PDB file of N, CA and C in Angstrom:
ATOM      1  N   UNK B1342     118.332-254.066 -32.848  1.00  0.00           N
ATOM      2  CA  UNK B1342     117.801-254.888 -33.905  1.00  0.00           C
ATOM      3  C   UNK B1342     118.715-256.081 -34.124  1.00  0.00           C
ATOM      4  N   UNK B1343     118.114-257.194 -34.467  1.00  0.00           N
ATOM      5  CA  UNK B1343     118.884-258.388 -34.756  1.00  0.00           C
ATOM      6  C   UNK B1343     118.300-259.106 -35.952  1.00  0.00           C
ATOM      7  N   UNK B1344     119.040-260.014 -36.467  1.00  0.00           N
ATOM      8  CA  UNK B1344     118.579-260.818 -37.593  1.00  0.00           C
ATOM      9  C   UNK B1344     118.179-262.192 -37.097  1.00  0.00           C
ATOM     10  N   UNK B1345     117.153-262.737 -37.696  1.00  0.00           N
ATOM     11  CA  UNK B1345     116.698-264.091 -37.395  1.00  0.00           C
ATOM     12  C   UNK B1345     116.503-264.826 -38.706  1.00  0.00           C
ATOM     13  N   UNK B1346     116.886-266.083 -38.732  1.00  0.00           N
ATOM     14  CA  UNK B1346     116.732-266.891 -39.929  1.00  0.00           C
ATOM     15  C   UNK B1346     115.266-267.265 -40.065  1.00  0.00           C
ATOM     16  N   UNK B1347     114.616-266.765 -41.101  1.00  0.00           N
ATOM     17  CA  UNK B1347     113.206-267.037 -41.348  1.00  0.00           C
ATOM     18  C   UNK B1347     113.043-268.283 -42.216  1.00  0.00           C
ATOM     19  N   UNK B1348     113.902-268.459 -43.206  1.00  0.00           N
ATOM     20  CA  UNK B1348     113.770-269.619 -44.066  1.00  0.00           C
ATOM     21  C   UNK B1348     114.780-269.614 -45.188  1.00  0.00           C
ATOM     22  N   UNK B1349     114.645-270.623 -46.038  1.00  0.00           N
ATOM     23  CA  UNK B1349     115.517-270.806 -47.176  1.00  0.00           C
ATOM     24  C   UNK B1349     114.657-270.991 -48.413  1.00  0.00           C
ATOM     25  N   UNK B1350     114.983-270.263 -49.473  1.00  0.00           N
ATOM     26  CA  UNK B1350     114.278-270.411 -50.749  1.00  0.00           C
ATOM     27  C   UNK B1350     115.034-271.411 -51.614  1.00  0.00           C
ATOM     28  N   UNK B1351     114.288-272.273 -52.279  1.00  0.00           N
ATOM     29  CA  UNK B1351     114.878-273.311 -53.118  1.00  0.00           C
ATOM     30  C   UNK B1351     114.235-273.240 -54.497  1.00  0.00           C
ATOM     31  N   UNK B1352     115.042-273.075 -55.540  1.00  0.00           N
ATOM     32  CA  UNK B1352     114.521-273.143 -56.905  1.00  0.00           C
ATOM     33  C   UNK B1352     114.116-274.582 -57.194  1.00  0.00           C
ATOM     34  N   UNK B1353     113.006-274.752 -57.893  1.00  0.00           N
ATOM     35  CA  UNK B1353     112.506-276.102 -58.163  1.00  0.00           C
ATOM     36  C   UNK B1353     111.828-276.162 -59.526  1.00  0.00           C
ATOM     37  N   UNK B1354     112.008-277.268 -60.210  1.00  0.00           N
ATOM     38  CA  UNK B1354     111.291-277.502 -61.455  1.00  0.00           C
ATOM     39  C   UNK B1354     109.821-277.775 -61.182  1.00  0.00           C
ATOM     40  N   UNK B1355     109.555-278.475 -60.093  1.00  0.00           N
ATOM     41  CA  UNK B1355     108.186-278.791 -59.662  1.00  0.00           C
ATOM     42  C   UNK B1355     108.076-278.443 -58.171  1.00  0.00           C
ATOM     43  N   UNK B1356     107.761-277.177 -57.858  1.00  0.00           N
ATOM     44  CA  UNK B1356     107.740-276.750 -56.460  1.00  0.00           C
ATOM     45  C   UNK B1356     106.830-277.587 -55.557  1.00  0.00           C
ATOM     46  N   UNK B1357     105.659-277.964 -56.035  1.00  0.00           N
ATOM     47  CA  UNK B1357     104.729-278.728 -55.200  1.00  0.00           C
ATOM     48  C   UNK B1357     105.312-280.097 -54.844  1.00  0.00           C
ATOM     49  N   UNK B1358     105.855-280.774 -55.823  1.00  0.00           N
ATOM     50  CA  UNK B1358     106.426-282.111 -55.587  1.00  0.00           C
ATOM     51  C   UNK B1358     107.624-282.034 -54.645  1.00  0.00           C
ATOM     52  N   UNK B1359     108.538-281.086 -54.899  1.00  0.00           N
ATOM     53  CA  UNK B1359     109.736-280.998 -54.076  1.00  0.00           C
ATOM     54  C   UNK B1359     109.405-280.535 -52.652  1.00  0.00           C
ATOM     55  N   UNK B1360     108.457-279.607 -52.514  1.00  0.00           N
ATOM     56  CA  UNK B1360     108.044-279.156 -51.175  1.00  0.00           C
ATOM     57  C   UNK B1360     107.451-280.310 -50.383  1.00  0.00           C
ATOM     58  N   UNK B1361     106.646-281.136 -51.016  1.00  0.00           N
ATOM     59  CA  UNK B1361     106.054-282.283 -50.318  1.00  0.00           C
ATOM     60  C   UNK B1361     107.133-283.283 -49.906  1.00  0.00           C
ATOM     61  N   UNK B1362     108.130-283.470 -50.762  1.00  0.00           N
ATOM     62  CA  UNK B1362     109.237-284.374 -50.440  1.00  0.00           C
ATOM     63  C   UNK B1362     109.957-283.876 -49.190  1.00  0.00           C
ATOM     64  N   UNK B1363     110.332-282.593 -49.166  1.00  0.00           N
ATOM     65  CA  UNK B1363     111.038-282.036 -48.020  1.00  0.00           C
ATOM     66  C   UNK B1363     110.148-281.981 -46.787  1.00  0.00           C
ATOM     67  N   UNK B1364     108.864-281.722 -46.959  1.00  0.00           N
ATOM     68  CA  UNK B1364     107.943-281.715 -45.807  1.00  0.00           C
ATOM     69  C   UNK B1364     107.920-283.098 -45.155  1.00  0.00           C
ATOM     70  N   UNK B1365     107.917-284.142 -45.974  1.00  0.00           N
ATOM     71  CA  UNK B1365     107.936-285.499 -45.421  1.00  0.00           C
ATOM     72  C   UNK B1365     109.277-285.780 -44.735  1.00  0.00           C
ATOM     73  N   UNK B1366     110.381-285.386 -45.350  1.00  0.00           N
ATOM     74  CA  UNK B1366     111.712-285.600 -44.767  1.00  0.00           C
ATOM     75  C   UNK B1366     111.812-284.938 -43.396  1.00  0.00           C
ATOM     76  N   UNK B1367     111.360-283.687 -43.304  1.00  0.00           N
ATOM     77  CA  UNK B1367     111.541-282.893 -42.087  1.00  0.00           C
ATOM     78  C   UNK B1367     110.354-282.917 -41.133  1.00  0.00           C
ATOM     79  N   UNK B1368     109.288-283.625 -41.510  1.00  0.00           N
ATOM     80  CA  UNK B1368     108.047-283.654 -40.719  1.00  0.00           C
ATOM     81  C   UNK B1368     107.480-282.236 -40.579  1.00  0.00           C
ATOM     82  N   UNK B1369     107.494-281.497 -41.693  1.00  0.00           N
ATOM     83  CA  UNK B1369     106.949-280.147 -41.768  1.00  0.00           C
ATOM     84  C   UNK B1369     105.545-280.188 -42.351  1.00  0.00           C
ATOM     85  N   UNK B1370     104.866-279.054 -42.303  1.00  0.00           N
ATOM     86  CA  UNK B1370     103.541-278.888 -42.882  1.00  0.00           C
ATOM     87  C   UNK B1370     103.626-277.970 -44.104  1.00  0.00           C
ATOM     88  N   UNK B1371     102.692-278.157 -45.024  1.00  0.00           N
ATOM     89  CA  UNK B1371     102.522-277.205 -46.121  1.00  0.00           C
ATOM     90  C   UNK B1371     101.785-276.013 -45.526  1.00  0.00           C
ATOM     91  N   UNK B1372     102.391-274.825 -45.578  1.00  0.00           N
ATOM     92  CA  UNK B1372     101.765-273.636 -45.014  1.00  0.00           C
ATOM     93  C   UNK B1372     101.016-272.828 -46.061  1.00  0.00           C
ATOM     94  N   UNK B1373     101.552-272.799 -47.265  1.00  0.00           N
ATOM     95  CA  UNK B1373     100.932-272.028 -48.343  1.00  0.00           C
ATOM     96  C   UNK B1373     101.313-272.669 -49.658  1.00  0.00           C
ATOM     97  N   UNK B1374     100.360-272.707 -50.587  1.00  0.00           N
ATOM     98  CA  UNK B1374     100.659-273.297 -51.887  1.00  0.00           C
ATOM     99  C   UNK B1374     100.035-272.458 -52.992  1.00  0.00           C
ATOM    100  N   UNK B1375     100.899-272.048 -53.914  1.00  0.00           N
ATOM    101  CA  UNK B1375     100.473-271.364 -55.135  1.00  0.00           C
ATOM    102  C   UNK B1375     101.051-272.171 -56.295  1.00  0.00           C
ATOM    103  N   UNK B1376     100.601-271.950 -57.519  1.00  0.00           N
ATOM    104  CA  UNK B1376     101.153-272.718 -58.643  1.00  0.00           C
ATOM    105  C   UNK B1376     102.665-272.579 -58.803  1.00  0.00           C
ATOM    106  N   UNK B1377     103.227-271.423 -58.427  1.00  0.00           N
ATOM    107  CA  UNK B1377     104.654-271.195 -58.626  1.00  0.00           C
ATOM    108  C   UNK B1377     105.484-271.220 -57.346  1.00  0.00           C
ATOM    109  N   UNK B1378     104.855-271.477 -56.192  1.00  0.00           N
ATOM    110  CA  UNK B1378     105.601-271.472 -54.932  1.00  0.00           C
ATOM    111  C   UNK B1378     104.846-272.230 -53.844  1.00  0.00           C
ATOM    112  N   UNK B1379     105.603-272.941 -53.012  1.00  0.00           N
ATOM    113  CA  UNK B1379     105.026-273.682 -51.892  1.00  0.00           C
ATOM    114  C   UNK B1379     105.914-273.456 -50.670  1.00  0.00           C
ATOM    115  N   UNK B1380     105.287-273.072 -49.550  1.00  0.00           N
ATOM    116  CA  UNK B1380     106.018-272.824 -48.300  1.00  0.00           C
ATOM    117  C   UNK B1380     105.757-273.955 -47.320  1.00  0.00           C
ATOM    118  N   UNK B1381     106.824-274.388 -46.640  1.00  0.00           N
ATOM    119  CA  UNK B1381     106.707-275.412 -45.608  1.00  0.00           C
ATOM    120  C   UNK B1381     107.437-274.943 -44.349  1.00  0.00           C
ATOM    121  N   UNK B1382     106.998-275.422 -43.202  1.00  0.00           N
ATOM    122  CA  UNK B1382     107.636-275.140 -41.913  1.00  0.00           C
ATOM    123  C   UNK B1382     107.062-276.115 -40.903  1.00  0.00           C
ATOM    124  N   UNK B1383     107.642-276.181 -39.705  1.00  0.00           N
ATOM    125  CA  UNK B1383     107.084-277.075 -38.688  1.00  0.00           C
ATOM    126  C   UNK B1383     105.612-276.763 -38.389  1.00  0.00           C
ATOM    127  N   UNK B1384     105.271-275.474 -38.335  1.00  0.00           N
ATOM    128  CA  UNK B1384     103.887-275.027 -38.162  1.00  0.00           C
ATOM    129  C   UNK B1384     103.858-273.534 -38.461  1.00  0.00           C
ATOM    130  N   UNK B1385     102.694-272.904 -38.345  1.00  0.00           N
ATOM    131  CA  UNK B1385     102.551-271.489 -38.692  1.00  0.00           C
ATOM    132  C   UNK B1385     103.436-270.566 -37.845  1.00  0.00           C
ATOM    133  N   UNK B1386     103.783-270.967 -36.649  1.00  0.00           N
ATOM    134  CA  UNK B1386     104.502-270.083 -35.734  1.00  0.00           C
ATOM    135  C   UNK B1386     105.974-270.438 -35.560  1.00  0.00           C
ATOM    136  N   UNK B1387     106.445-271.520 -36.177  1.00  0.00           N
ATOM    137  CA  UNK B1387     107.804-272.000 -35.947  1.00  0.00           C
ATOM    138  C   UNK B1387     108.624-271.914 -37.231  1.00  0.00           C
ATOM    139  N   UNK B1388     109.778-271.303 -37.105  1.00  0.00           N
ATOM    140  CA  UNK B1388     110.673-271.152 -38.249  1.00  0.00           C
ATOM    141  C   UNK B1388     112.077-271.542 -37.826  1.00  0.00           C
ATOM    142  N   UNK B1389     113.000-271.826 -38.718  1.00  0.00           N
ATOM    143  CA  UNK B1389     112.952-271.513 -40.136  1.00  0.00           C
ATOM    144  C   UNK B1389     112.100-272.501 -40.922  1.00  0.00           C
ATOM    145  N   UNK B1390     111.685-272.028 -42.091  1.00  0.00           N
ATOM    146  CA  UNK B1390     110.933-272.846 -43.020  1.00  0.00           C
ATOM    147  C   UNK B1390     111.651-272.871 -44.358  1.00  0.00           C
ATOM    148  N   UNK B1391     110.964-273.407 -45.350  1.00  0.00           N
ATOM    149  CA  UNK B1391     111.531-273.461 -46.700  1.00  0.00           C
ATOM    150  C   UNK B1391     110.462-273.012 -47.683  1.00  0.00           C
ATOM    151  N   UNK B1392     110.888-272.298 -48.724  1.00  0.00           N
ATOM    152  CA  UNK B1392     109.996-271.854 -49.786  1.00  0.00           C
ATOM    153  C   UNK B1392     110.526-272.413 -51.092  1.00  0.00           C
ATOM    154  N   UNK B1393     109.712-273.172 -51.781  1.00  0.00           N
ATOM    155  CA  UNK B1393     110.085-273.777 -53.058  1.00  0.00           C
ATOM    156  C   UNK B1393     109.436-272.965 -54.157  1.00  0.00           C
ATOM    157  N   UNK B1394     110.259-272.391 -55.031  1.00  0.00           N
ATOM    158  CA  UNK B1394     109.765-271.498 -56.069  1.00  0.00           C
ATOM    159  C   UNK B1394     110.092-272.050 -57.451  1.00  0.00           C
ATOM    160  N   UNK B1395     109.194-271.779 -58.386  1.00  0.00           N
ATOM    161  CA  UNK B1395     109.373-272.250 -59.762  1.00  0.00           C
ATOM    162  C   UNK B1395     110.654-271.674 -60.342  1.00  0.00           C
ATOM    163  N   UNK B1396     111.513-272.541 -60.862  1.00  0.00           N
ATOM    164  CA  UNK B1396     112.778-272.111 -61.463  1.00  0.00           C
ATOM    165  C   UNK B1396     112.631-272.088 -62.983  1.00  0.00           C
ATOM    166  N   UNK B1397     113.253-271.107 -63.630  1.00  0.00           N
ATOM    167  CA  UNK B1397     113.154-271.022 -65.084  1.00  0.00           C
ATOM    168  C   UNK B1397     113.972-272.087 -65.817  1.00  0.00           C
ATOM    169  N   UNK B1398     114.944-272.698 -65.122  1.00  0.00           N
ATOM    170  CA  UNK B1398     115.798-273.700 -65.757  1.00  0.00           C
ATOM    171  C   UNK B1398     116.193-274.748 -64.725  1.00  0.00           C
ATOM    172  N   UNK B1399     116.646-275.900 -65.215  1.00  0.00           N
ATOM    173  CA  UNK B1399     117.083-276.987 -64.334  1.00  0.00           C
ATOM    174  C   UNK B1399     118.380-276.603 -63.624  1.00  0.00           C
ATOM    175  N   UNK B1400     118.605-277.218 -62.465  1.00  0.00           N
ATOM    176  CA  UNK B1400     119.818-276.992 -61.689  1.00  0.00           C
ATOM    177  C   UNK B1400     121.029-277.487 -62.478  1.00  0.00           C
ATOM    178  N   UNK B1401     122.082-276.685 -62.460  1.00  0.00           N
ATOM    179  CA  UNK B1401     123.335-277.050 -63.115  1.00  0.00           C
ATOM    180  C   UNK B1401     124.459-276.851 -62.110  1.00  0.00           C
ATOM    181  N   UNK B1402     125.312-277.846 -61.960  1.00  0.00           N
ATOM    182  CA  UNK B1402     126.446-277.717 -61.057  1.00  0.00           C
ATOM    183  C   UNK B1402     126.089-277.999 -59.612  1.00  0.00           C
ATOM    184  N   UNK B1403     127.056-277.781 -58.775  1.00  0.00           N
ATOM    185  CA  UNK B1403     126.925-278.078 -57.354  1.00  0.00           C
ATOM    186  C   UNK B1403     126.320-276.899 -56.595  1.00  0.00           C
ATOM    187  N   UNK B1404     125.568-277.202 -55.529  1.00  0.00           N
ATOM    188  CA  UNK B1404     125.003-276.151 -54.679  1.00  0.00           C
ATOM    189  C   UNK B1404     126.115-275.365 -54.008  1.00  0.00           C
ATOM    190  N   UNK B1405     125.887-274.084 -53.827  1.00  0.00           N
ATOM    191  CA  UNK B1405     126.823-273.271 -53.061  1.00  0.00           C
ATOM    192  C   UNK B1405     126.377-273.186 -51.612  1.00  0.00           C
ATOM    193  N   UNK B1406     125.166-273.586 -51.334  1.00  0.00           N
ATOM    194  CA  UNK B1406     124.614-273.612 -49.982  1.00  0.00           C
ATOM    195  C   UNK B1406     123.926-274.959 -49.813  1.00  0.00           C
ATOM    196  N   UNK B1407     124.186-275.640 -48.710  1.00  0.00           N
ATOM    197  CA  UNK B1407     123.580-276.946 -48.481  1.00  0.00           C
ATOM    198  C   UNK B1407     122.920-276.986 -47.122  1.00  0.00           C
ATOM    199  N   UNK B1408     121.773-277.632 -47.067  1.00  0.00           N
ATOM    200  CA  UNK B1408     121.097-277.892 -45.796  1.00  0.00           C
ATOM    201  C   UNK B1408     121.874-279.014 -45.126  1.00  0.00           C
ATOM    202  N   UNK B1409     122.089-278.891 -43.824  1.00  0.00           N
ATOM    203  CA  UNK B1409     122.777-279.939 -43.069  1.00  0.00           C
ATOM    204  C   UNK B1409     121.815-280.464 -42.018  1.00  0.00           C
ATOM    205  N   UNK B1410     121.578-281.761 -42.031  1.00  0.00           N
ATOM    206  CA  UNK B1410     120.628-282.396 -41.130  1.00  0.00           C
ATOM    207  C   UNK B1410     121.344-283.327 -40.165  1.00  0.00           C
ATOM    208  N   UNK B1411     121.008-283.219 -38.880  1.00  0.00           N
ATOM    209  CA  UNK B1411     121.471-284.184 -37.887  1.00  0.00           C
ATOM    210  C   UNK B1411     120.516-285.364 -37.887  1.00  0.00           C
ATOM    211  N   UNK B1412     121.042-286.536 -37.580  1.00  0.00           N
ATOM    212  CA  UNK B1412     120.159-287.704 -37.510  1.00  0.00           C
ATOM    213  C   UNK B1412     120.548-288.575 -36.321  1.00  0.00           C
ATOM    214  N   UNK B1413     119.581-289.348 -35.845  1.00  0.00           N
ATOM    215  CA  UNK B1413     119.819-290.253 -34.719  1.00  0.00           C
ATOM    216  C   UNK B1413     120.453-291.559 -35.176  1.00  0.00           C
ATOM    217  N   UNK B1414     120.055-292.044 -36.364  1.00  0.00           N
ATOM    218  CA  UNK B1414     120.549-293.313 -36.878  1.00  0.00           C
ATOM    219  C   UNK B1414     120.918-293.106 -38.345  1.00  0.00           C
ATOM    220  N   UNK B1415     122.195-292.824 -38.603  1.00  0.00           N
ATOM    221  CA  UNK B1415     122.649-292.481 -39.950  1.00  0.00           C
ATOM    222  C   UNK B1415     122.270-293.540 -40.978  1.00  0.00           C
ATOM    223  N   UNK B1416     122.518-294.795 -40.675  1.00  0.00           N
ATOM    224  CA  UNK B1416     122.229-295.864 -41.629  1.00  0.00           C
ATOM    225  C   UNK B1416     120.742-295.934 -41.945  1.00  0.00           C
ATOM    226  N   UNK B1417     119.899-295.911 -40.928  1.00  0.00           N
ATOM    227  CA  UNK B1417     118.450-295.992 -41.137  1.00  0.00           C
ATOM    228  C   UNK B1417     117.921-294.762 -41.871  1.00  0.00           C
ATOM    229  N   UNK B1418     118.438-293.584 -41.522  1.00  0.00           N
ATOM    230  CA  UNK B1418     117.964-292.370 -42.178  1.00  0.00           C
ATOM    231  C   UNK B1418     118.404-292.311 -43.636  1.00  0.00           C
ATOM    232  N   UNK B1419     119.615-292.741 -43.931  1.00  0.00           N
ATOM    233  CA  UNK B1419     120.055-292.798 -45.334  1.00  0.00           C
ATOM    234  C   UNK B1419     119.155-293.748 -46.106  1.00  0.00           C
ATOM    235  N   UNK B1420     118.860-294.904 -45.543  1.00  0.00           N
ATOM    236  CA  UNK B1420     117.991-295.873 -46.216  1.00  0.00           C
ATOM    237  C   UNK B1420     116.598-295.282 -46.465  1.00  0.00           C
ATOM    238  N   UNK B1421     116.036-294.615 -45.460  1.00  0.00           N
ATOM    239  CA  UNK B1421     114.707-294.016 -45.616  1.00  0.00           C
ATOM    240  C   UNK B1421     114.723-292.957 -46.718  1.00  0.00           C
ATOM    241  N   UNK B1422     115.737-292.093 -46.719  1.00  0.00           N
ATOM    242  CA  UNK B1422     115.809-291.039 -47.727  1.00  0.00           C
ATOM    243  C   UNK B1422     116.035-291.602 -49.122  1.00  0.00           C
ATOM    244  N   UNK B1423     116.854-292.627 -49.234  1.00  0.00           N
ATOM    245  CA  UNK B1423     117.071-293.268 -50.534  1.00  0.00           C
ATOM    246  C   UNK B1423     115.767-293.899 -51.040  1.00  0.00           C
ATOM    247  N   UNK B1424     115.012-294.525 -50.137  1.00  0.00           N
ATOM    248  CA  UNK B1424     113.710-295.099 -50.514  1.00  0.00           C
ATOM    249  C   UNK B1424     112.741-294.015 -50.985  1.00  0.00           C
ATOM    250  N   UNK B1425     112.916-292.790 -50.472  1.00  0.00           N
ATOM    251  CA  UNK B1425     112.049-291.671 -50.843  1.00  0.00           C
ATOM    252  C   UNK B1425     112.504-290.986 -52.134  1.00  0.00           C
ATOM    253  N   UNK B1426     113.657-291.368 -52.663  1.00  0.00           N
ATOM    254  CA  UNK B1426     114.108-290.776 -53.919  1.00  0.00           C
ATOM    255  C   UNK B1426     115.387-289.975 -53.852  1.00  0.00           C
ATOM    256  N   UNK B1427     116.030-289.913 -52.681  1.00  0.00           N
ATOM    257  CA  UNK B1427     117.328-289.245 -52.586  1.00  0.00           C
ATOM    258  C   UNK B1427     118.371-290.124 -53.263  1.00  0.00           C
ATOM    259  N   UNK B1428     119.516-289.512 -53.565  1.00  0.00           N
ATOM    260  CA  UNK B1428     120.624-290.294 -54.128  1.00  0.00           C
ATOM    261  C   UNK B1428     121.928-289.836 -53.496  1.00  0.00           C
ATOM    262  N   UNK B1429     122.899-290.746 -53.468  1.00  0.00           N
ATOM    263  CA  UNK B1429     124.232-290.414 -52.946  1.00  0.00           C
ATOM    264  C   UNK B1429     124.950-289.493 -53.917  1.00  0.00           C
ATOM    265  N   UNK B1430     125.733-288.575 -53.375  1.00  0.00           N
ATOM    266  CA  UNK B1430     126.596-287.703 -54.161  1.00  0.00           C
ATOM    267  C   UNK B1430     128.006-287.926 -53.641  1.00  0.00           C
ATOM    268  N   UNK B1431     128.958-288.229 -54.519  1.00  0.00           N
ATOM    269  CA  UNK B1431     130.331-288.425 -54.049  1.00  0.00           C
ATOM    270  C   UNK B1431     130.846-287.160 -53.365  1.00  0.00           C
ATOM    271  N   UNK B1432     131.380-287.310 -52.172  1.00  0.00           N
ATOM    272  CA  UNK B1432     131.922-286.174 -51.412  1.00  0.00           C
ATOM    273  C   UNK B1432     133.330-285.875 -51.897  1.00  0.00           C
ATOM    274  N   UNK B1433     133.664-284.593 -51.937  1.00  0.00           N
ATOM    275  CA  UNK B1433     135.003-284.207 -52.382  1.00  0.00           C
ATOM    276  C   UNK B1433     136.070-284.600 -51.366  1.00  0.00           C
ATOM    277  N   UNK B1434     135.683-284.700 -50.092  1.00  0.00           N
ATOM    278  CA  UNK B1434     136.605-285.157 -49.047  1.00  0.00           C
ATOM    279  C   UNK B1434     135.977-286.371 -48.374  1.00  0.00           C
ATOM    280  N   UNK B1435     136.390-287.567 -48.765  1.00  0.00           N
ATOM    281  CA  UNK B1435     135.737-288.790 -48.289  1.00  0.00           C
ATOM    282  C   UNK B1435     135.853-289.076 -46.795  1.00  0.00           C
ATOM    283  N   UNK B1436     136.718-288.404 -46.070  1.00  0.00           N
ATOM    284  CA  UNK B1436     136.889-288.709 -44.642  1.00  0.00           C
ATOM    285  C   UNK B1436     136.038-287.812 -43.742  1.00  0.00           C
ATOM    286  N   UNK B1437     134.983-287.244 -44.257  1.00  0.00           N
ATOM    287  CA  UNK B1437     134.120-286.365 -43.468  1.00  0.00           C
ATOM    288  C   UNK B1437     133.130-287.177 -42.638  1.00  0.00           C
ATOM    289  N   UNK B1438     132.616-286.599 -41.547  1.00  0.00           N
ATOM    290  CA  UNK B1438     131.659-287.317 -40.708  1.00  0.00           C
ATOM    291  C   UNK B1438     130.234-287.293 -41.269  1.00  0.00           C
ATOM    292  N   UNK B1439     130.018-286.626 -42.388  1.00  0.00           N
ATOM    293  CA  UNK B1439     128.680-286.523 -42.949  1.00  0.00           C
ATOM    294  C   UNK B1439     128.593-287.250 -44.285  1.00  0.00           C
ATOM    295  N   UNK B1440     127.365-287.511 -44.694  1.00  0.00           N
ATOM    296  CA  UNK B1440     127.083-288.146 -45.977  1.00  0.00           C
ATOM    297  C   UNK B1440     126.396-287.117 -46.852  1.00  0.00           C
ATOM    298  N   UNK B1441     126.840-286.983 -48.080  1.00  0.00           N
ATOM    299  CA  UNK B1441     126.248-286.038 -49.018  1.00  0.00           C
ATOM    300  C   UNK B1441     125.210-286.767 -49.866  1.00  0.00           C
ATOM    301  N   UNK B1442     123.988-286.246 -49.832  1.00  0.00           N
ATOM    302  CA  UNK B1442     122.890-286.792 -50.617  1.00  0.00           C
ATOM    303  C   UNK B1442     122.315-285.686 -51.484  1.00  0.00           C
ATOM    304  N   UNK B1443     121.442-286.051 -52.414  1.00  0.00           N
ATOM    305  CA  UNK B1443     120.725-285.074 -53.231  1.00  0.00           C
ATOM    306  C   UNK B1443     119.251-285.433 -53.222  1.00  0.00           C
ATOM    307  N   UNK B1444     118.398-284.401 -53.216  1.00  0.00           N
ATOM    308  CA  UNK B1444     116.954-284.621 -53.265  1.00  0.00           C
ATOM    309  C   UNK B1444     116.543-285.019 -54.682  1.00  0.00           C
ATOM    310  N   UNK B1445     115.272-285.281 -54.949  1.00  0.00           N
ATOM    311  CA  UNK B1445     114.858-285.724 -56.277  1.00  0.00           C
ATOM    312  C   UNK B1445     115.183-284.760 -57.430  1.00  0.00           C
ATOM    313  N   UNK B1446     115.418-283.476 -57.133  1.00  0.00           N
ATOM    314  CA  UNK B1446     115.787-282.532 -58.191  1.00  0.00           C
ATOM    315  C   UNK B1446     117.279-282.230 -58.216  1.00  0.00           C
ATOM    316  N   UNK B1447     118.062-282.959 -57.407  1.00  0.00           N
ATOM    317  CA  UNK B1447     119.511-282.822 -57.448  1.00  0.00           C
ATOM    318  C   UNK B1447     120.109-281.825 -56.481  1.00  0.00           C
ATOM    319  N   UNK B1448     119.310-281.242 -55.582  1.00  0.00           N
ATOM    320  CA  UNK B1448     119.834-280.304 -54.584  1.00  0.00           C
ATOM    321  C   UNK B1448     120.547-281.083 -53.488  1.00  0.00           C
ATOM    322  N   UNK B1449     121.842-280.796 -53.299  1.00  0.00           N
ATOM    323  CA  UNK B1449     122.621-281.530 -52.313  1.00  0.00           C
ATOM    324  C   UNK B1449     122.284-281.098 -50.890  1.00  0.00           C
ATOM    325  N   UNK B1450     122.370-282.061 -49.988  1.00  0.00           N
ATOM    326  CA  UNK B1450     122.231-281.781 -48.562  1.00  0.00           C
ATOM    327  C   UNK B1450     123.100-282.768 -47.806  1.00  0.00           C
ATOM    328  N   UNK B1451     123.470-282.372 -46.600  1.00  0.00           N
ATOM    329  CA  UNK B1451     124.357-283.187 -45.781  1.00  0.00           C
ATOM    330  C   UNK B1451     123.560-283.851 -44.668  1.00  0.00           C
ATOM    331  N   UNK B1452     123.892-285.081 -44.408  1.00  0.00           N
ATOM    332  CA  UNK B1452     123.296-285.842 -43.322  1.00  0.00           C
ATOM    333  C   UNK B1452     124.437-286.272 -42.418  1.00  0.00           C
ATOM    334  N   UNK B1453     124.320-285.957 -41.129  1.00  0.00           N
ATOM    335  CA  UNK B1453     125.414-286.299 -40.220  1.00  0.00           C
ATOM    336  C   UNK B1453     124.854-286.875 -38.932  1.00  0.00           C
ATOM    337  N   UNK B1454     125.612-287.750 -38.296  1.00  0.00           N
ATOM    338  CA  UNK B1454     125.167-288.307 -37.016  1.00  0.00           C
ATOM    339  C   UNK B1454     125.053-287.203 -35.986  1.00  0.00           C
ATOM    340  N   UNK B1455     124.049-287.292 -35.136  1.00  0.00           N
ATOM    341  CA  UNK B1455     123.883-286.311 -34.065  1.00  0.00           C
ATOM    342  C   UNK B1455     125.067-286.425 -33.119  1.00  0.00           C
ATOM    343  N   UNK B1456     125.695-285.283 -32.808  1.00  0.00           N
ATOM    344  CA  UNK B1456     126.869-285.332 -31.919  1.00  0.00           C
ATOM    345  C   UNK B1456     126.509-285.787 -30.526  1.00  0.00           C
TER     346      UNK B1456
END
């Protein structure tokens, strides 16, 4: 037996809005939508995916787990994400090869140039 990463659950104030934002960022599809949860993935057969679930309270503090995304053009991708509603988050170690951003609900994620 082995373990496989199926997906990541994300608490959200507005699961539908945040799931659509991430689906656009990652070029994923909406797989399932309920009033309190929305699932996205590349397609029905490809994982990992993400599940956005209704949170009882707003996010407080820094994430303990962050999605890390590789990109082909760091400058262009940062600009596209900022235009979509992401914001810069000051990194605790400024000499890192990645840029720390936050989605519209404040969930941090890392963007780094493809090695």
